[in-house]
Short mmCIF file of C-alpha atoms in Angstrom, two decimals:
data_model
loop_
_atom_site.label_atom_id
_atom_site.label_comp_id
_atom_site.label_asym_id
_atom_site.label_seq_id
_atom_site.Cartn_x
_atom_site.Cartn_y
_atom_site.Cartn_z
CA MET A 28 -0.20 0.31 0.13
CA LEU A 29 1.23 3.68 -0.47
CA LYS A 30 1.58 5.29 2.39
CA ALA A 31 1.41 9.07 3.09
CA GLY A 32 3.69 10.81 5.31
CA SER A 33 2.66 13.39 8.40
CA GLN A 34 1.52 16.68 6.74
CA GLY A 35 4.71 18.57 6.54
CA LEU A 36 6.41 15.53 6.90
CA THR A 37 8.57 12.60 4.70
CA PRO A 38 7.92 9.50 4.65
CA ASN A 39 11.27 9.49 6.90
CA GLY A 40 10.11 11.62 9.07
CA GLU A 41 12.10 14.46 7.39
CA LYS A 42 10.69 18.22 6.80
CA LYS A 43 9.29 18.20 3.36
CA LYS A 44 11.02 20.51 0.78
CA ALA A 45 9.39 23.37 -1.25
CA ARG A 46 9.57 21.77 -4.31
CA VAL A 47 10.13 18.14 -5.72
CA TYR A 48 10.83 17.09 -9.32
CA THR A 49 10.91 14.14 -11.00
CA ASP A 50 10.52 13.30 -14.94
CA GLY A 51 9.84 10.75 -17.76
CA PHE A 52 7.59 10.43 -20.73
CA PHE A 53 4.83 8.60 -18.37
CA ASP A 54 3.22 6.61 -21.40
CA PHE A 55 0.11 4.59 -21.58
CA VAL A 56 -1.08 3.14 -18.47
CA HIS A 57 -2.27 6.24 -16.45
CA PHE A 58 -3.00 4.57 -13.34
CA SER A 59 0.50 3.44 -13.11
CA ASN A 60 1.92 6.61 -13.87
CA ALA A 61 -0.20 7.96 -11.25
CA LYS A 62 0.91 5.57 -9.01
CA LEU A 63 4.48 6.20 -9.72
CA LEU A 64 4.03 10.13 -8.99
CA TRP A 65 2.15 9.76 -5.72
CA PRO A 66 5.43 8.58 -3.69
CA ALA A 67 7.52 11.47 -4.94
CA LYS A 68 4.70 14.07 -3.70
CA GLN A 69 5.14 12.66 -0.04
CA TYR A 70 8.86 14.19 -0.35
CA GLY A 71 7.98 17.99 -1.00
CA LYS A 72 4.64 20.33 -0.88
CA LYS A 73 5.13 21.09 -4.68
CA LEU A 74 5.49 17.98 -7.12
CA ILE A 75 6.76 19.34 -10.26
CA VAL A 76 6.93 16.55 -13.28
CA GLY A 77 8.63 17.28 -16.47
CA ILE A 78 7.69 15.37 -19.26
CA HIS A 79 10.20 14.20 -22.11
CA SER A 80 9.21 15.52 -25.57
CA ASP A 81 8.40 13.35 -28.69
CA ASP A 82 11.53 14.75 -30.13
CA GLU A 83 13.92 13.83 -27.30
CA LEU A 84 12.62 10.27 -26.86
CA ASP A 85 13.07 10.17 -30.67
CA ASN A 86 16.73 11.00 -30.19
CA ASN A 87 17.50 8.19 -27.54
CA GLY A 88 15.85 5.68 -29.52
CA ILE A 89 11.93 5.30 -27.25
CA LEU A 90 8.70 5.75 -29.70
CA PRO A 91 5.91 6.37 -27.10
CA ILE A 92 2.38 5.50 -27.75
CA PHE A 93 0.95 8.76 -26.85
CA THR A 94 2.12 12.46 -27.81
CA ASP A 95 4.00 14.84 -25.73
CA GLU A 96 0.71 16.89 -25.63
CA GLU A 97 -1.29 13.56 -24.61
CA ARG A 98 1.08 12.72 -21.91
CA PHE A 99 1.19 16.47 -20.66
CA ARG A 100 -2.48 16.65 -20.31
CA MET A 101 -2.80 13.54 -18.83
CA ILE A 102 -0.30 14.16 -16.17
CA SER A 103 -1.72 17.58 -15.25
CA ALA A 104 -4.79 15.85 -14.38
CA ILE A 105 -3.67 14.25 -11.58
CA ARG A 106 -4.36 15.57 -8.55
CA TRP A 107 -1.23 15.17 -6.67
CA VAL A 108 0.73 16.77 -9.54
CA ASP A 109 1.32 20.72 -9.11
CA GLU A 110 3.05 21.86 -12.10
CA VAL A 111 3.95 20.10 -15.29
CA PHE A 112 6.30 21.21 -18.11
CA GLU A 113 7.38 19.77 -21.24
CA ASP A 114 10.80 19.21 -23.06
CA ALA A 115 12.26 17.62 -19.90
CA PRO A 116 15.89 17.01 -20.60
CA PHE A 117 15.88 13.33 -20.88
CA GLN A 118 19.00 13.38 -18.53
CA PRO A 119 19.06 15.91 -16.07
CA GLY A 120 21.99 17.37 -14.56
CA MET A 121 22.55 19.69 -11.39
CA SER A 122 21.32 22.34 -13.51
CA THR A 123 17.79 21.53 -13.41
CA LEU A 124 18.06 20.54 -9.36
CA ASN A 125 19.33 24.29 -9.19
CA GLN A 126 15.92 25.59 -9.82
CA LEU A 127 14.25 23.44 -7.45
CA ASP A 128 14.82 21.43 -4.18
CA TYR A 129 15.89 18.07 -4.97
CA ILE A 130 15.30 15.00 -7.60
CA ASN A 131 13.02 11.57 -7.05
CA HIS A 132 13.19 9.02 -9.14
CA PRO A 133 11.69 5.62 -9.01
CA THR A 134 14.67 2.79 -8.79
CA THR A 135 12.95 1.05 -11.79
CA VAL A 136 14.40 3.71 -13.93
CA GLU A 137 18.14 3.32 -15.50
CA THR A 138 20.08 5.46 -13.22
CA ALA A 139 22.53 6.21 -15.81
CA ARG A 140 19.97 9.04 -16.65
CA TYR A 141 21.06 10.33 -13.26
CA GLU A 142 24.41 9.89 -13.70
CA GLU A 143 25.55 13.60 -12.61
CA ILE A 144 23.08 13.59 -10.02
CA ARG A 145 22.07 10.77 -8.10
CA GLY A 146 25.12 10.83 -5.51
CA SER A 147 23.52 14.26 -4.52
CA GLU A 148 22.10 14.27 -1.11
CA ARG A 149 19.19 16.35 -3.28
CA ALA A 150 18.49 12.77 -5.08
CA LYS A 151 16.31 10.61 -3.41
CA GLN A 152 15.15 7.09 -4.79
CA TYR A 153 12.17 5.53 -3.67
CA VAL A 154 10.40 1.34 -4.70
CA ILE A 155 7.03 0.93 -6.45
CA SER A 156 5.74 -2.25 -5.99
CA GLU A 157 3.24 -3.79 -8.28
CA HIS A 158 3.79 -1.54 -10.79
CA VAL A 159 1.99 -2.49 -14.12
CA THR A 160 4.19 -1.76 -17.58
CA ASP A 161 2.58 -1.34 -21.10
CA GLN A 162 4.80 -4.38 -21.79
CA GLU A 163 2.46 -6.14 -19.57
CA VAL A 164 -0.82 -4.91 -21.05
CA ALA A 165 1.10 -5.89 -24.03
CA GLY A 166 0.93 -9.41 -22.89
CA ARG A 167 -2.29 -9.69 -22.20
CA LEU A 168 -2.69 -9.01 -25.78
CA MET A 169 -0.33 -11.54 -26.89
CA LEU A 170 -1.60 -14.42 -24.96
CA VAL A 171 -5.56 -13.30 -25.73
CA THR A 172 -6.03 -13.99 -21.91
CA LYS A 173 -8.80 -12.59 -19.36
CA SER A 174 -6.81 -13.50 -16.37
CA HIS A 175 -6.47 -10.00 -15.03
CA HIS A 176 -10.36 -9.71 -15.32
CA MET A 177 -11.78 -9.52 -11.62
CA GLU A 178 -15.28 -10.28 -9.74
CA THR A 179 -17.02 -6.81 -9.37
CA ASP A 180 -17.53 -7.45 -5.68
CA SER A 181 -14.00 -8.10 -5.38
CA ILE A 182 -13.22 -4.09 -5.18
CA LEU A 183 -13.90 -3.85 -1.60
CA GLU A 184 -10.48 -6.44 -1.00
CA PHE A 185 -8.77 -3.64 -2.39
CA LYS A 186 -9.42 -0.53 -0.40
CA SER A 187 -5.67 -0.24 0.95
CA ALA A 188 -4.84 0.26 -3.05
CA VAL A 189 -7.98 2.21 -3.39
CA LEU A 190 -7.79 4.83 -0.85
CA PRO A 191 -4.34 6.30 -1.88
CA PHE A 192 -6.12 7.41 -5.27
CA ALA A 193 -8.95 9.16 -3.57
CA SER A 194 -6.48 11.06 -0.97
CA ASP A 195 -5.01 14.05 -0.40
CA PRO A 196 -1.28 13.03 -0.26
CA MET A 197 -0.63 15.65 1.93
CA SER A 198 -3.15 14.97 4.85
CA ASN A 199 -3.91 10.98 3.59
CA GLU A 200 -7.43 12.07 4.40
CA PRO A 201 -10.24 10.84 1.83
CA VAL A 202 -11.51 13.64 -0.60
CA ILE A 203 -13.29 11.74 -3.27
CA SER A 204 -15.78 9.11 -2.19
CA VAL A 205 -15.24 5.25 -4.07
CA SER A 206 -18.17 2.76 -3.91
CA LEU A 207 -19.36 -0.68 -5.10
CA PHE A 208 -22.80 -0.32 -6.98
CA LYS A 209 -24.59 -3.56 -5.51
CA GLN A 210 -27.75 -5.35 -7.61
CA ASN A 211 -29.97 -4.06 -5.25
CA PHE A 212 -29.42 -0.72 -5.81
CA THR A 213 -27.42 0.10 -2.49
CA PHE A 214 -23.69 1.29 -2.53
CA ALA A 215 -21.17 -0.36 -0.23
CA PRO A 216 -18.45 2.20 0.73
CA VAL A 217 -14.92 1.53 -0.24
CA VAL A 218 -13.79 4.95 0.07
CA ILE A 219 -15.91 7.95 2.33
CA GLY A 220 -14.89 11.31 1.26
CA LYS A 221 -16.70 14.21 -0.61
CA LYS A 222 -19.88 13.86 -0.90
CA PRO A 223 -22.60 16.50 -2.98
CA LYS A 224 -23.93 19.71 -1.44
CA ALA A 225 -27.47 20.19 -1.49
CA THR A 226 -27.01 23.11 -4.03
CA ASP A 227 -24.34 20.89 -6.34
CA ARG A 228 -25.23 20.21 -9.47
CA VAL A 229 -24.73 16.75 -9.95
CA VAL A 230 -23.60 15.40 -13.38
CA TYR A 231 -23.27 11.75 -13.97
CA VAL A 232 -21.18 9.85 -16.75
CA SER A 233 -20.56 6.39 -17.22
CA GLY A 234 -18.36 3.65 -19.15
CA ALA A 235 -15.39 1.22 -19.39
CA PHE A 236 -12.66 4.14 -19.38
CA ASP A 237 -10.30 1.08 -20.93
CA LEU A 238 -6.86 2.17 -21.84
CA PHE A 239 -7.25 5.62 -19.99
CA HIS A 240 -6.34 7.98 -22.85
CA ALA A 241 -6.41 11.72 -23.26
CA GLY A 242 -9.90 11.18 -24.97
CA HIS A 243 -11.28 10.27 -21.84
CA LEU A 244 -10.02 12.57 -20.18
CA SER A 245 -11.28 15.55 -22.32
CA PHE A 246 -15.02 13.89 -22.21
CA LEU A 247 -15.15 13.89 -18.62
CA GLU A 248 -13.64 17.40 -18.52
CA ALA A 249 -16.58 18.70 -20.88
CA ALA A 250 -18.72 16.62 -18.51
CA LYS A 251 -17.99 18.39 -15.19
CA GLU A 252 -18.36 22.08 -17.06
CA LEU A 253 -22.26 21.00 -16.90
CA GLY A 254 -21.96 21.03 -13.17
CA ASP A 255 -20.38 21.30 -9.50
CA TYR A 256 -19.80 17.41 -8.85
CA LEU A 257 -19.09 14.74 -11.25
CA ILE A 258 -19.77 11.27 -10.68
CA VAL A 259 -18.21 8.53 -12.84
CA GLY A 260 -19.86 5.39 -13.02
CA ILE A 261 -17.54 2.57 -14.16
CA VAL A 262 -18.62 -0.84 -15.66
CA GLY A 263 -17.97 -4.27 -14.76
CA ASP A 264 -15.22 -6.60 -16.31
CA ASP A 265 -17.77 -9.19 -17.07
CA ASP A 266 -20.14 -6.49 -18.69
CA VAL A 267 -17.43 -4.75 -20.81
CA ASN A 268 -16.36 -7.95 -21.88
CA GLU A 269 -19.95 -9.43 -22.95
CA GLU A 270 -20.15 -6.05 -25.16
CA LYS A 271 -16.79 -5.77 -26.46
CA GLY A 272 -15.73 -9.36 -26.44
CA THR A 273 -12.42 -11.28 -26.79
CA ILE A 274 -10.08 -9.97 -23.86
CA PHE A 275 -11.62 -6.82 -23.20
CA PRO A 276 -11.14 -4.81 -20.96
CA MET A 277 -7.93 -4.62 -21.12
CA LEU A 278 -7.03 -3.01 -17.78
CA ASN A 279 -9.24 -4.65 -15.33
CA LEU A 280 -12.06 -2.90 -12.95
CA LEU A 281 -9.57 -2.13 -9.87
CA GLU A 282 -7.18 -0.28 -12.73
CA ARG A 283 -9.96 1.32 -14.37
CA THR A 284 -11.00 2.61 -11.21
CA LEU A 285 -7.78 3.86 -10.11
CA SER A 286 -6.89 5.46 -13.24
CA VAL A 287 -10.50 7.57 -12.68
CA ALA A 288 -10.08 8.16 -8.79
CA SER A 289 -6.78 10.11 -9.43
CA LEU A 290 -8.32 13.02 -11.61
CA ARG A 291 -8.50 15.99 -10.06
CA ILE A 292 -11.92 16.63 -11.93
CA VAL A 293 -13.53 13.62 -10.23
CA ASP A 294 -15.70 13.72 -7.43
CA GLU A 295 -17.18 10.31 -6.90
CA VAL A 296 -16.79 7.07 -8.44
CA PHE A 297 -19.05 4.13 -8.82
CA VAL A 298 -17.59 0.95 -9.41
CA GLY A 299 -19.46 -1.73 -11.30
CA VAL A 300 -22.33 0.06 -12.62
CA PRO A 301 -24.88 -1.65 -14.77
CA PRO A 302 -23.87 -0.98 -18.74
CA VAL A 303 -27.29 0.14 -19.64
CA THR A 304 -28.55 3.17 -16.97
CA SER A 305 -32.10 3.17 -15.68
CA VAL A 306 -34.39 5.86 -14.65
CA LYS A 307 -34.11 4.15 -11.04
CA PHE A 308 -30.37 4.71 -10.97
CA ILE A 309 -30.35 8.23 -12.14
CA ASN A 310 -33.19 9.07 -9.54
CA LEU A 311 -31.03 6.93 -6.53
CA ILE A 312 -28.10 9.52 -7.35
CA LYS A 313 -30.11 12.28 -7.89
CA ALA A 314 -28.24 13.74 -10.86
CA SER A 315 -28.95 16.69 -12.76
CA LYS A 316 -27.64 15.73 -15.86
CA ILE A 317 -26.22 12.59 -17.43
CA ALA A 318 -23.33 13.60 -19.93
CA VAL A 319 -23.22 10.82 -22.97
CA TYR A 320 -20.67 10.46 -26.01
CA PRO A 321 -23.46 10.66 -29.03
CA GLU A 322 -22.75 7.49 -30.21
CA THR A 323 -23.57 5.90 -26.64
CA HIS A 324 -26.59 7.64 -25.73
CA PRO A 325 -29.16 5.39 -27.52
CA ARG A 326 -27.28 2.08 -25.95
CA ARG A 327 -26.76 3.25 -22.93
CA PHE A 328 -29.31 5.86 -21.53
CA ALA A 329 -32.61 5.47 -24.07
CA GLY A 330 -34.27 4.46 -20.77
CA CYS A 331 -33.56 8.09 -19.38
CA THR A 332 -34.64 9.79 -22.48
CA GLN A 333 -38.16 10.91 -20.64
CA LEU A 334 -36.38 12.62 -17.93
CA GLY A 335 -34.85 15.21 -19.87
CA ILE A 336 -31.32 15.77 -18.34
CA ILE A 337 -29.45 14.00 -21.11
CA LYS A 338 -26.67 16.19 -22.60
CA GLU A 339 -24.90 15.09 -25.23
CA VAL A 340 -21.28 16.33 -24.75
CA CYS A 341 -18.23 16.67 -27.86
CA PRO A 342 -15.04 17.03 -25.98
CA ASP A 343 -12.56 19.03 -27.56
CA TYR A 344 -10.07 16.01 -28.39
CA ASP A 345 -11.06 12.64 -29.15
CA ALA A 346 -9.75 9.40 -29.46
CA THR A 347 -10.64 5.72 -29.49
CA CYS A 348 -8.87 2.33 -27.59
CA GLU A 349 -9.16 1.16 -31.18
CA GLU A 350 -6.77 4.07 -32.45
CA ILE A 351 -4.58 3.27 -29.46
CA LEU A 352 -4.51 -0.31 -30.28
CA GLU A 353 -3.62 0.76 -33.70
CA ARG A 354 -0.56 3.13 -32.39
CA ILE A 355 0.80 0.01 -30.15
CA THR A 356 0.80 -2.06 -33.14
CA SER A 357 2.65 0.29 -35.01
CA ARG A 358 5.88 0.38 -32.38
CA LYS A 359 7.96 -1.48 -30.30
CA ILE A 360 7.29 -1.95 -27.00
CA ALA A 361 9.92 -4.85 -25.98
CA SER A 362 13.47 -4.23 -25.44
CA SER A 363 14.59 -6.11 -28.46
CA GLU A 364 14.43 -4.42 -32.06
CA ASP A 365 13.19 -7.25 -33.59
CA ASP A 366 10.70 -8.24 -30.79
CA GLU A 367 7.64 -6.30 -32.28
CA ILE A 368 4.17 -7.18 -31.13
CA ALA A 369 2.33 -8.09 -34.15
CA MET A 370 -0.48 -9.92 -32.97
CA PHE A 371 -2.78 -6.97 -31.59
CA SER A 372 -4.50 -6.99 -35.20
CA SER A 373 -6.18 -10.40 -34.63
CA VAL A 374 -7.93 -9.23 -31.69
CA PRO A 375 -11.33 -7.38 -32.90
CA LEU A 376 -12.88 -4.55 -31.12
CA ASN A 377 -16.74 -4.24 -31.06
CA ASN A 378 -18.44 -0.70 -31.85
CA ASN A 379 -18.36 0.44 -28.50
CA GLN A 380 -14.78 2.28 -28.33
CA HIS A 381 -14.72 4.41 -25.43
#
């Protein structure tokens, strides 16, 4: 479990620095990137994240799935990230640290990139366990496996994993609520945090949010603009698989929950919601608006049309899981240049791509 230090103190009991810097290209697996950055925040009051540009990565033989603009946007949306800047040097030196307090970097990163500064007292390392990489997700595709799927009720067993993502890393207090939807139209709390005020305009959205990308983020940002309090419903693995088939969802229910819960614009998460939203469900959560993609309205929310609260939103950026998979097929993610993942094209994707 990720643990926060006492307010004002690092996990080692030292006084937190004013600013902490860490860098990377932070590609593809959004919740895993958020998990990497969470401990860095424990060492400072302000977390600054440097994003390596596409050109910088290309010069170092790395081809990311997402563009630097997409990666910048997604990392900026994480609740515990205070500042993000582009064009971060691939090999940061003391000149970088001189602008800040000190640098953190996970031990999974090749330390040769930090050769100039790793001996400095201002450099700190931390270990991340259970880190999911893009190679692991690619392996799921290659093996055409559903072994990563989980039963919806088992989300209650993962409270320790969900809690940091729903909490303020400075105080360790929950700032959003996460609940498991039960078939009897009740909710089992996983994390109890923020709840809507009586005057809040509650906006509800739902979906798979698989392979979380900038298109998802843009949609949620547009939904939040419709009201004051954003509730995100995440459909369970079995229901997503029934709709999309084969091995989908690529990320399981817990992984998809963590991606959404890490976002500062999200106020509450309902886990394991039904794929088709009913009037009874909307009345239960007292939603003022239902934000939908135009193409998913007939399928998921047709029964709610009579309420007159459905709003089709057109985000300023769009992408689909199919597009993301096509990007993966065109790049090498293994260490060997000859080890190209070419089996993705054999995995079909059905109509619901968001």
